[in-house]
mmCIF file of C-alpha atoms in Angstrom:
data_model
loop_
_atom_site.group_PDB
_atom_site.id
_atom_site.type_symbol
_atom_site.label_atom_id
_atom_site.label_comp_id
_atom_site.label_asym_id
_atom_site.label_seq_id
_atom_site.Cartn_x
_atom_site.Cartn_y
_atom_site.Cartn_z
ATOM 1 C CA MET A 159 0.114 0.045 0.297
ATOM 2 C CA ALA A 160 1.559 3.727 -1.428
ATOM 3 C CA ALA A 161 2.089 5.694 2.297
ATOM 4 C CA PHE A 162 -0.379 7.586 3.247
ATOM 5 C CA GLN A 163 -0.045 11.417 1.741
ATOM 6 C CA THR A 164 -2.925 14.386 3.476
ATOM 7 C CA GLN A 165 -1.889 17.282 5.012
ATOM 8 C CA GLU A 166 -3.062 16.126 8.951
ATOM 9 C CA PRO A 167 -6.503 17.500 9.611
ATOM 10 C CA GLY A 168 -7.207 20.859 11.214
ATOM 11 C CA PHE A 169 -9.145 18.334 13.985
ATOM 12 C CA SER A 170 -10.724 21.275 15.300
ATOM 13 C CA ILE A 171 -13.471 21.148 18.077
ATOM 14 C CA GLY A 172 -17.182 22.720 18.269
ATOM 15 C CA ILE A 173 -19.875 21.877 20.492
ATOM 16 C CA GLU A 174 -23.694 22.304 20.612
ATOM 17 C CA GLU A 175 -25.725 21.216 23.874
ATOM 18 C CA GLU A 176 -29.829 21.531 24.153
ATOM 19 C CA PHE A 177 -31.337 22.486 27.270
ATOM 20 C CA TRP A 178 -34.525 22.583 28.695
ATOM 21 C CA LEU A 179 -36.207 25.324 29.544
ATOM 22 C CA VAL A 180 -38.239 25.334 33.669
ATOM 23 C CA ASP A 181 -39.871 26.810 34.883
ATOM 24 C CA ARG A 182 -39.415 28.201 38.746
ATOM 25 C CA GLN A 183 -42.410 27.441 40.615
ATOM 26 C CA SER A 184 -43.989 24.104 39.272
ATOM 27 C CA ARG A 185 -39.995 22.650 38.095
ATOM 28 C CA ASP A 186 -42.178 21.730 35.080
ATOM 29 C CA LEU A 187 -41.306 22.454 31.383
ATOM 30 C CA ALA A 188 -42.310 26.078 29.862
ATOM 31 C CA ASN A 189 -43.941 25.042 27.044
ATOM 32 C CA ASP A 190 -44.503 28.461 26.103
ATOM 33 C CA PRO A 191 -41.522 30.968 26.971
ATOM 34 C CA PRO A 192 -41.890 34.501 25.650
ATOM 35 C CA ALA A 193 -40.417 35.623 22.973
ATOM 36 C CA ASP A 194 -38.297 38.560 24.918
ATOM 37 C CA PHE A 195 -36.385 35.735 25.962
ATOM 38 C CA LEU A 196 -34.815 34.175 22.511
ATOM 39 C CA LYS A 197 -34.643 38.168 21.717
ATOM 40 C CA ASP A 198 -32.261 39.040 24.872
ATOM 41 C CA ALA A 199 -30.404 35.352 24.030
ATOM 42 C CA LYS A 200 -29.353 36.635 21.164
ATOM 43 C CA ALA A 201 -28.539 39.711 22.346
ATOM 44 C CA LYS A 202 -25.633 38.445 24.106
ATOM 45 C CA LEU A 203 -24.869 35.212 22.761
ATOM 46 C CA GLY A 204 -25.464 36.196 18.780
ATOM 47 C CA ASP A 205 -25.987 33.258 16.789
ATOM 48 C CA GLN A 206 -24.396 31.102 18.779
ATOM 49 C CA VAL A 207 -27.912 30.357 20.662
ATOM 50 C CA SER A 208 -30.946 28.895 19.057
ATOM 51 C CA SER A 209 -34.301 27.602 18.987
ATOM 52 C CA GLU A 210 -35.159 23.522 18.826
ATOM 53 C CA PHE A 211 -38.029 22.040 17.513
ATOM 54 C CA MET A 212 -40.044 21.916 21.090
ATOM 55 C CA ARG A 213 -40.326 25.766 22.752
ATOM 56 C CA CYS A 214 -38.916 24.728 25.871
ATOM 57 C CA GLN A 215 -35.698 23.632 24.479
ATOM 58 C CA ILE A 216 -33.135 26.274 23.646
ATOM 59 C CA GLU A 217 -29.863 25.333 21.760
ATOM 60 C CA THR A 218 -25.984 26.434 22.368
ATOM 61 C CA GLY A 219 -23.351 26.283 19.834
ATOM 62 C CA THR A 220 -19.235 26.924 20.536
ATOM 63 C CA LYS A 221 -17.281 29.080 17.482
ATOM 64 C CA VAL A 222 -14.134 26.650 16.713
ATOM 65 C CA CYS A 223 -11.964 25.714 19.261
ATOM 66 C CA ASN A 224 -8.947 24.344 19.144
ATOM 67 C CA SER A 225 -8.358 23.853 22.703
ATOM 68 C CA ALA A 226 -10.451 22.465 25.674
ATOM 69 C CA LYS A 227 -9.457 25.614 27.732
ATOM 70 C CA ASP A 228 -11.635 27.407 25.117
ATOM 71 C CA ALA A 229 -14.069 25.029 24.635
ATOM 72 C CA ARG A 230 -14.697 24.724 28.670
ATOM 73 C CA GLU A 231 -14.604 28.557 28.137
ATOM 74 C CA GLN A 232 -17.305 28.833 25.975
ATOM 75 C CA LEU A 233 -19.552 26.756 27.343
ATOM 76 C CA SER A 234 -19.294 27.810 30.800
ATOM 77 C CA HIS A 235 -19.782 31.411 29.443
ATOM 78 C CA MET A 236 -22.771 30.335 27.331
ATOM 79 C CA ARG A 237 -24.779 28.179 30.460
ATOM 80 C CA SER A 238 -24.391 31.331 31.944
ATOM 81 C CA THR A 239 -25.721 34.142 30.767
ATOM 82 C CA LEU A 240 -28.950 31.521 29.444
ATOM 83 C CA ALA A 241 -29.155 31.246 33.350
ATOM 84 C CA GLU A 242 -29.460 34.495 33.855
ATOM 85 C CA ILE A 243 -31.603 35.325 31.484
ATOM 86 C CA ALA A 244 -33.824 32.743 31.779
ATOM 87 C CA SER A 245 -34.072 33.984 35.744
ATOM 88 C CA LYS A 246 -35.736 37.127 34.393
ATOM 89 C CA TYR A 247 -38.245 35.340 33.080
ATOM 90 C CA ASP A 248 -38.959 32.973 36.190
ATOM 91 C CA MET A 249 -37.880 29.970 34.197
ATOM 92 C CA ALA A 250 -34.144 28.141 34.692
ATOM 93 C CA LEU A 251 -31.545 26.132 32.589
ATOM 94 C CA LEU A 252 -31.829 22.300 33.312
ATOM 95 C CA ALA A 253 -28.988 20.221 30.969
ATOM 96 C CA ALA A 254 -30.267 16.518 31.061
ATOM 97 C CA SER A 255 -31.198 13.985 27.761
ATOM 98 C CA THR A 256 -34.940 14.279 29.341
ATOM 99 C CA HIS A 257 -37.143 15.787 32.236
ATOM 100 C CA PRO A 258 -37.846 14.036 34.993
ATOM 101 C CA PHE A 259 -42.067 13.915 34.668
ATOM 102 C CA ALA A 260 -42.945 16.505 31.336
ATOM 103 C CA GLN A 261 -45.342 15.424 29.744
ATOM 104 C CA TRP A 262 -45.050 15.192 26.081
ATOM 105 C CA ASP A 263 -48.241 15.950 24.758
ATOM 106 C CA SER A 264 -48.426 19.089 26.640
ATOM 107 C CA GLN A 265 -45.458 21.402 24.645
ATOM 108 C CA LYS A 266 -45.785 23.370 21.637
ATOM 109 C CA HIS A 267 -43.088 23.061 18.853
ATOM 110 C CA THR A 268 -41.675 26.089 17.730
ATOM 111 C CA GLU A 269 -42.672 27.982 14.694
ATOM 112 C CA GLY A 270 -40.789 28.303 11.280
ATOM 113 C CA GLU A 271 -40.551 26.549 8.092
ATOM 114 C CA ARG A 272 -38.325 24.005 8.907
ATOM 115 C CA TYR A 273 -39.793 22.867 12.000
ATOM 116 C CA SER A 274 -43.447 22.954 10.358
ATOM 117 C CA THR A 275 -42.359 20.392 7.793
ATOM 118 C CA ILE A 276 -40.741 18.487 10.208
ATOM 119 C CA ALA A 277 -44.674 18.493 12.405
ATOM 120 C CA ARG A 278 -46.056 17.938 9.115
ATOM 121 C CA ASP A 279 -44.101 14.954 8.075
ATOM 122 C CA LEU A 280 -43.074 13.141 10.999
ATOM 123 C CA ARG A 281 -46.231 13.928 13.373
ATOM 124 C CA THR A 282 -46.659 11.817 16.836
ATOM 125 C CA VAL A 283 -42.975 10.382 16.277
ATOM 126 C CA VAL A 284 -41.891 14.373 16.428
ATOM 127 C CA ASP A 285 -44.704 15.546 19.011
ATOM 128 C CA ARG A 286 -42.726 12.573 21.145
ATOM 129 C CA LEU A 287 -39.281 14.376 20.423
ATOM 130 C CA LEU A 288 -39.129 15.238 23.874
ATOM 131 C CA ILE A 289 -35.167 14.875 24.563
ATOM 132 C CA CYS A 290 -32.612 16.825 24.273
ATOM 133 C CA GLY A 291 -28.436 15.974 23.081
ATOM 134 C CA MET A 292 -24.855 16.758 22.719
ATOM 135 C CA HIS A 293 -23.022 17.405 19.996
ATOM 136 C CA VAL A 294 -19.725 17.717 18.615
ATOM 137 C CA HIS A 295 -18.217 18.002 15.334
ATOM 138 C CA VAL A 296 -14.360 17.308 14.849
ATOM 139 C CA GLY A 297 -12.273 19.865 11.833
ATOM 140 C CA ILE A 298 -11.630 17.290 9.409
ATOM 141 C CA GLU A 299 -11.417 19.138 6.140
ATOM 142 C CA ASP A 300 -10.764 16.031 3.406
ATOM 143 C CA ASP A 301 -14.084 14.772 2.356
ATOM 144 C CA ASP A 302 -12.942 11.327 1.268
ATOM 145 C CA LEU A 303 -10.719 11.052 4.826
ATOM 146 C CA ARG A 304 -14.024 11.919 6.500
ATOM 147 C CA ILE A 305 -16.051 9.473 5.330
ATOM 148 C CA GLU A 306 -13.322 6.737 6.183
ATOM 149 C CA LEU A 307 -12.874 7.499 9.717
ATOM 150 C CA MET A 308 -16.615 7.981 9.789
ATOM 151 C CA ALA A 309 -16.345 3.784 9.376
ATOM 152 C CA GLN A 310 -14.294 3.094 11.812
ATOM 153 C CA ALA A 311 -15.332 5.571 14.601
ATOM 154 C CA SER A 312 -18.473 3.794 15.017
ATOM 155 C CA TYR A 313 -17.299 0.696 16.869
ATOM 156 C CA PHE A 314 -15.971 3.668 19.450
ATOM 157 C CA LEU A 315 -19.798 4.848 20.269
ATOM 158 C CA PRO A 316 -21.355 2.957 22.704
ATOM 159 C CA HIS A 317 -18.111 3.923 24.682
ATOM 160 C CA LEU A 318 -18.793 7.674 24.152
ATOM 161 C CA LEU A 319 -22.657 7.463 25.051
ATOM 162 C CA ALA A 320 -21.623 5.710 28.347
ATOM 163 C CA LEU A 321 -19.869 8.456 29.597
ATOM 164 C CA THR A 322 -23.040 10.900 29.208
ATOM 165 C CA THR A 323 -26.310 9.313 30.090
ATOM 166 C CA SER A 324 -28.267 11.166 31.460
ATOM 167 C CA SER A 325 -31.969 10.257 31.103
ATOM 168 C CA PRO A 326 -33.390 7.565 32.674
ATOM 169 C CA PHE A 327 -36.705 9.224 33.544
ATOM 170 C CA TRP A 328 -39.493 9.538 31.072
ATOM 171 C CA ARG A 329 -43.450 10.806 32.305
ATOM 172 C CA GLY A 330 -42.348 10.649 35.658
ATOM 173 C CA ARG A 331 -41.067 6.875 35.668
ATOM 174 C CA ASP A 332 -37.811 5.181 35.964
ATOM 175 C CA THR A 333 -37.434 3.522 32.323
ATOM 176 C CA GLY A 334 -34.673 1.159 33.785
ATOM 177 C CA LEU A 335 -32.311 2.442 31.210
ATOM 178 C CA GLN A 336 -29.357 4.704 31.829
ATOM 179 C CA THR A 337 -31.022 6.802 28.290
ATOM 180 C CA PHE A 338 -33.912 6.758 27.386
ATOM 181 C CA ARG A 339 -33.798 9.352 24.683
ATOM 182 C CA LEU A 340 -32.390 7.074 22.161
ATOM 183 C CA SER A 341 -35.539 5.246 22.573
ATOM 184 C CA VAL A 342 -37.390 8.250 21.040
ATOM 185 C CA PHE A 343 -35.148 9.257 18.647
ATOM 186 C CA ASP A 344 -34.650 5.580 17.161
ATOM 187 C CA ASN A 345 -38.894 6.277 15.926
ATOM 188 C CA LEU A 346 -37.619 8.828 13.052
ATOM 189 C CA PRO A 347 -36.478 8.154 10.170
ATOM 190 C CA ARG A 348 -32.181 7.851 8.984
ATOM 191 C CA THR A 349 -31.445 7.517 12.730
ATOM 192 C CA GLY A 350 -28.848 4.946 14.563
ATOM 193 C CA LEU A 351 -25.260 3.978 13.172
ATOM 194 C CA PRO A 352 -23.801 5.422 9.752
ATOM 195 C CA GLU A 353 -23.566 4.057 7.040
ATOM 196 C CA VAL A 354 -20.475 2.057 5.930
ATOM 197 C CA PHE A 355 -19.291 4.328 2.320
ATOM 198 C CA GLY A 356 -16.308 3.675 0.105
ATOM 199 C CA SER A 357 -15.573 7.246 -1.002
ATOM 200 C CA TRP A 358 -17.175 10.798 -0.889
ATOM 201 C CA ALA A 359 -18.745 10.569 -3.600
ATOM 202 C CA GLU A 360 -20.662 7.121 -2.899
ATOM 203 C CA TYR A 361 -21.943 8.994 0.213
ATOM 204 C CA ARG A 362 -23.040 11.939 -1.990
ATOM 205 C CA ARG A 363 -24.884 9.866 -4.389
ATOM 206 C CA HIS A 364 -27.204 8.319 -1.954
ATOM 207 C CA VAL A 365 -28.182 12.049 -0.481
ATOM 208 C CA ASP A 366 -28.032 13.611 -3.560
ATOM 209 C CA MET A 367 -31.418 10.431 -4.083
ATOM 210 C CA LEU A 368 -32.622 11.380 -1.603
ATOM 211 C CA ILE A 369 -33.050 14.984 -2.196
ATOM 212 C CA GLN A 370 -33.847 13.679 -6.110
ATOM 213 C CA ALA A 371 -36.717 11.699 -4.571
ATOM 214 C CA GLY A 372 -38.062 14.633 -2.198
ATOM 215 C CA VAL A 373 -37.630 13.040 0.776
ATOM 216 C CA ILE A 374 -35.286 15.541 2.760
ATOM 217 C CA GLU A 375 -33.759 18.709 1.453
ATOM 218 C CA ASP A 376 -30.435 18.077 2.576
ATOM 219 C CA GLY A 377 -27.594 16.265 4.251
ATOM 220 C CA THR A 378 -28.864 17.867 8.082
ATOM 221 C CA LYS A 379 -31.741 14.885 7.853
ATOM 222 C CA LEU A 380 -29.461 12.681 8.303
ATOM 223 C CA TRP A 381 -29.748 12.097 12.018
ATOM 224 C CA TRP A 382 -27.267 9.212 12.126
ATOM 225 C CA ASP A 383 -25.269 8.711 15.869
ATOM 226 C CA LEU A 384 -22.178 10.553 13.743
ATOM 227 C CA ARG A 385 -22.802 12.370 10.583
ATOM 228 C CA PRO A 386 -20.484 14.327 7.764
ATOM 229 C CA SER A 387 -21.885 18.077 8.401
ATOM 230 C CA ASP A 388 -23.517 19.259 5.587
ATOM 231 C CA ARG A 389 -22.519 22.809 6.722
ATOM 232 C CA TRP A 390 -18.944 22.899 7.888
ATOM 233 C CA PRO A 391 -15.974 20.205 7.517
ATOM 234 C CA THR A 392 -16.908 17.974 10.351
ATOM 235 C CA LEU A 393 -17.452 14.763 11.197
ATOM 236 C CA GLU A 394 -20.351 14.942 13.485
ATOM 237 C CA MET A 395 -20.842 13.142 16.971
ATOM 238 C CA ARG A 396 -24.571 12.986 17.890
ATOM 239 C CA ILE A 397 -24.791 9.274 19.893
ATOM 240 C CA ALA A 398 -24.515 11.633 23.119
ATOM 241 C CA ASP A 399 -26.664 12.631 25.959
ATOM 242 C CA VAL A 400 -26.856 16.023 27.017
ATOM 243 C CA CYS A 401 -23.889 16.068 30.074
ATOM 244 C CA THR A 402 -25.893 17.657 33.240
ATOM 245 C CA ASP A 403 -21.910 18.342 33.952
ATOM 246 C CA LEU A 404 -19.949 21.237 31.753
ATOM 247 C CA GLU A 405 -16.661 19.198 32.537
ATOM 248 C CA ASP A 406 -17.933 15.658 31.488
ATOM 249 C CA ALA A 407 -19.376 17.740 28.158
ATOM 250 C CA VAL A 408 -15.694 18.680 27.414
ATOM 251 C CA CYS A 409 -14.497 15.549 28.401
ATOM 252 C CA VAL A 410 -16.129 13.336 26.328
ATOM 253 C CA ALA A 411 -15.404 16.198 23.197
ATOM 254 C CA SER A 412 -11.703 15.962 24.419
ATOM 255 C CA ILE A 413 -12.364 12.106 23.835
ATOM 256 C CA THR A 414 -14.316 12.242 20.469
ATOM 257 C CA ARG A 415 -11.365 14.550 19.013
ATOM 258 C CA CYS A 416 -8.634 12.304 20.494
ATOM 259 C CA LEU A 417 -10.178 9.193 18.901
ATOM 260 C CA MET A 418 -10.837 10.622 15.833
ATOM 261 C CA ARG A 419 -6.999 11.744 15.604
ATOM 262 C CA MET A 420 -5.498 7.870 16.797
ATOM 263 C CA LEU A 421 -7.499 6.761 13.883
ATOM 264 C CA TYR A 422 -6.009 9.438 11.045
ATOM 265 C CA ARG A 423 -2.464 7.889 12.934
ATOM 266 C CA LEU A 424 -3.360 4.434 12.250
ATOM 267 C CA ARG A 425 -3.958 5.909 8.550
ATOM 268 C CA ARG A 426 -1.076 7.745 8.585
ATOM 269 C CA ASN A 427 0.611 4.734 9.183
ATOM 270 C CA ASN A 428 -0.721 2.315 6.279
ATOM 271 C CA GLN A 429 -3.508 0.856 9.007
ATOM 272 C CA ARG A 430 -7.070 1.034 9.732
ATOM 273 C CA TRP A 431 -9.572 0.162 13.092
ATOM 274 C CA ARG A 432 -11.655 -2.651 12.357
ATOM 275 C CA ILE A 433 -14.814 -1.748 10.874
ATOM 276 C CA TYR A 434 -17.308 -3.932 12.612
ATOM 277 C CA SER A 435 -20.879 -5.318 11.722
ATOM 278 C CA HIS A 436 -23.697 -3.122 12.728
ATOM 279 C CA MET A 437 -24.879 -5.911 14.443
ATOM 280 C CA LEU A 438 -22.556 -6.112 16.664
ATOM 281 C CA VAL A 439 -22.146 -2.591 17.947
ATOM 282 C CA ARG A 440 -26.044 -2.364 17.788
ATOM 283 C CA GLU A 441 -25.733 -4.678 20.841
ATOM 284 C CA ASN A 442 -22.913 -2.168 22.395
ATOM 285 C CA ARG A 443 -25.579 0.942 21.532
ATOM 286 C CA TRP A 444 -28.237 -1.224 23.325
ATOM 287 C CA ARG A 445 -25.818 -2.102 26.212
ATOM 288 C CA ALA A 446 -24.952 1.718 26.608
ATOM 289 C CA CYS A 447 -28.795 2.820 26.878
ATOM 290 C CA ARG A 448 -29.622 -0.342 29.097
ATOM 291 C CA TYR A 449 -26.050 0.262 31.750
ATOM 292 C CA GLY A 450 -24.440 3.192 31.004
ATOM 293 C CA SER A 451 -20.691 2.983 32.374
ATOM 294 C CA ASP A 452 -22.244 1.561 35.729
ATOM 295 C CA PRO A 453 -20.919 -1.520 37.684
ATOM 296 C CA GLY A 454 -22.309 -4.373 38.054
ATOM 297 C CA GLU A 455 -22.376 -8.698 37.061
ATOM 298 C CA LYS A 456 -23.974 -8.126 33.917
ATOM 299 C CA THR A 457 -22.913 -4.346 32.723
ATOM 300 C CA GLY A 458 -19.988 -3.300 29.854
ATOM 301 C CA LEU A 459 -19.190 -3.813 26.973
ATOM 302 C CA ILE A 460 -18.947 -6.253 24.452
ATOM 303 C CA ASP A 461 -14.801 -6.487 23.996
ATOM 304 C CA PHE A 462 -15.242 -7.857 20.231
ATOM 305 C CA GLY A 463 -11.514 -9.328 19.555
ATOM 306 C CA ARG A 464 -12.157 -11.505 22.799
ATOM 307 C CA ALA A 465 -16.181 -12.340 22.259
ATOM 308 C CA GLU A 466 -16.692 -11.068 25.982
ATOM 309 C CA ILE A 467 -18.410 -8.479 27.955
ATOM 310 C CA VAL A 468 -15.560 -6.964 29.535
ATOM 311 C CA PRO A 469 -16.313 -3.943 32.138
ATOM 312 C CA TYR A 470 -17.203 -0.317 31.619
ATOM 313 C CA VAL A 471 -14.211 0.481 33.941
ATOM 314 C CA ASP A 472 -11.410 -1.536 32.008
ATOM 315 C CA LEU A 473 -12.696 -0.334 28.013
ATOM 316 C CA VAL A 474 -12.393 3.246 29.380
ATOM 317 C CA ASP A 475 -8.945 2.248 30.719
ATOM 318 C CA GLU A 476 -7.725 1.021 27.347
ATOM 319 C CA ILE A 477 -9.301 3.888 25.579
ATOM 320 C CA LEU A 478 -7.323 6.289 27.782
ATOM 321 C CA GLU A 479 -4.409 3.743 26.763
ATOM 322 C CA LEU A 480 -4.683 4.300 23.098
ATOM 323 C CA ILE A 481 -5.217 7.959 22.867
ATOM 324 C CA ARG A 482 -2.899 9.522 25.228
ATOM 325 C CA PRO A 483 -0.485 10.180 22.359
ATOM 326 C CA ASP A 484 -3.256 12.612 20.784
ATOM 327 C CA ALA A 485 -4.157 13.801 24.213
ATOM 328 C CA GLU A 486 -0.582 14.675 25.030
ATOM 329 C CA PHE A 487 -0.835 16.149 21.216
ATOM 330 C CA PHE A 488 -3.615 18.824 22.311
ATOM 331 C CA GLY A 489 -2.709 19.258 25.770
ATOM 332 C CA CYS A 490 -6.150 17.891 26.766
ATOM 333 C CA VAL A 491 -4.609 14.806 28.974
ATOM 334 C CA ALA A 492 -6.574 16.472 32.347
ATOM 335 C CA GLU A 493 -9.472 16.795 30.203
ATOM 336 C CA ILE A 494 -9.811 12.795 29.188
ATOM 337 C CA GLU A 495 -8.520 11.742 32.521
ATOM 338 C CA HIS A 496 -11.607 12.486 34.066
ATOM 339 C CA ALA A 497 -13.316 10.006 32.227
ATOM 340 C CA ARG A 498 -12.187 8.275 35.396
ATOM 341 C CA GLU A 499 -14.133 10.482 37.624
ATOM 342 C CA ILE A 500 -17.601 9.832 35.932
ATOM 343 C CA VAL A 501 -17.350 5.964 36.129
ATOM 344 C CA ARG A 502 -15.821 6.554 39.604
ATOM 345 C CA ARG A 503 -18.654 8.797 40.816
ATOM 346 C CA GLY A 504 -21.688 7.833 38.093
ATOM 347 C CA THR A 505 -23.211 9.904 35.379
ATOM 348 C CA SER A 506 -26.054 11.745 35.698
ATOM 349 C CA ALA A 507 -28.197 9.485 35.151
ATOM 350 C CA ARG A 508 -26.792 7.876 38.406
ATOM 351 C CA ARG A 509 -27.100 11.058 40.024
ATOM 352 C CA GLN A 510 -30.104 11.592 39.226
ATOM 353 C CA ARG A 511 -31.605 8.303 41.168
ATOM 354 C CA GLU A 512 -29.085 8.570 43.624
ATOM 355 C CA VAL A 513 -31.301 12.103 44.204
ATOM 356 C CA PHE A 514 -34.783 10.284 43.512
ATOM 357 C CA ASP A 515 -33.891 7.053 46.267
ATOM 358 C CA ALA A 516 -32.437 9.553 49.207
ATOM 359 C CA ALA A 517 -36.128 11.594 48.179
ATOM 360 C CA ILE A 518 -37.918 8.793 49.014
ATOM 361 C CA GLU A 519 -36.586 7.008 52.057
ATOM 362 C CA LYS A 520 -37.168 10.685 53.345
ATOM 363 C CA GLY A 521 -40.724 9.617 52.878
ATOM 364 C CA ILE A 522 -41.647 12.168 50.337
ATOM 365 C CA SER A 523 -43.774 11.512 47.758
ATOM 366 C CA PRO A 524 -42.708 11.021 43.806
ATOM 367 C CA ARG A 525 -44.006 13.731 42.649
ATOM 368 C CA ASP A 526 -41.886 15.780 45.005
ATOM 369 C CA ALA A 527 -38.551 13.400 44.597
ATOM 370 C CA LEU A 528 -39.033 13.957 41.094
ATOM 371 C CA VAL A 529 -38.746 18.133 41.729
ATOM 372 C CA ALA A 530 -36.027 17.483 43.834
ATOM 373 C CA VAL A 531 -34.355 15.250 40.713
ATOM 374 C CA ALA A 532 -35.487 18.985 38.935
ATOM 375 C CA ASP A 533 -33.995 21.060 41.860
ATOM 376 C CA HIS A 534 -30.296 18.492 41.402
ATOM 377 C CA LEU A 535 -30.073 19.191 37.523
ATOM 378 C CA ILE A 536 -30.814 23.124 37.710
ATOM 379 C CA GLU A 537 -28.423 23.287 40.107
ATOM 380 C CA GLN A 538 -25.808 21.414 38.881
ATOM 381 C CA THR A 539 -25.839 22.898 35.255
ATOM 382 C CA VAL A 540 -24.641 26.748 36.148
ATOM 383 C CA PRO A 541 -24.148 25.307 40.111
ATOM 384 C CA GLY A 542 -24.628 28.343 42.360
ATOM 385 C CA SER A 543 -26.166 30.568 39.774
ATOM 386 C CA GLN A 544 -29.356 29.965 39.438
ATOM 387 C CA SER A 545 -31.197 28.313 42.904
ATOM 388 C CA VAL A 546 -35.135 27.836 42.743
ATOM 389 C CA VAL A 547 -35.789 27.543 46.303
#
């Protein structure tokens, strides 16, 4: 095989986070926030903030970041700014992929041609889309390289999901899953693991066929767990729940970035990560939804090379060792090492259950225990800045 000749990608990162707007009195979702809220947010954050499908949602996006420090500062600024503005309208900001007790059939979708088209085409399926996520863009300028790395990186998607789980409750019930978000999202078309393509041209042929048929307007209607952005020269990791804790978000973004560079290093040395069947990766995807990163007799993900389930804590150790040269290159060793802390104390999903169980043990009603979970999430989204008491 000829030596791999291409300039190393920039591997810049951009992070998008989706949040809930919560009524400060009831802790339920603010299903019809004042129009002036978004107006004020845009005045402070410009095009880094936008509406989402549901009116009770708000989305932020960093500018292009070249360091974890830059990403952290931008995320922190946007969270605190939105929380401050929300408080003026008797609302709070909440970061979790599902709200503990909100009802989807009480919500309203945002007006606008794009959202109205989605609502008309997908009907009740999209009405149930009461979920938030986090997307991480990694800058890879070469089109064909982007497609090649997308196929290989799919292996790691369940591992990334397991570090972010924040949606254990749905409509006031404990689902038994660490993340219920994908169970809702997977009802939409064009979701799940990305297809494997041999080139950028092959990818474009498939997308253009759907466009020509009038099924989609553009590639933004491909809602895969990992996709080439239709707007920028990036790979966009979309499988993650939104992280309640900001440091968790920076950690997962840093690991995503390092994984892409690790795969590039392999390719540069005429090697590649094995591409496993969707059947196998989907099994780990389900296990990440069900068990996340929690310890236990039946938890963990499948190591396909060994054909056995391996505790997630061991898999994290292996991944961190694998990408350490890349973390050193980017100066984000501390950020990726934070993954060990996530596994030790649990993701947002585990901590939500701990808050709920502690409230029940004190004799609090299940409804009020769920309110306590919402209070916990509000506090952890922007610590110390938006008390609801």
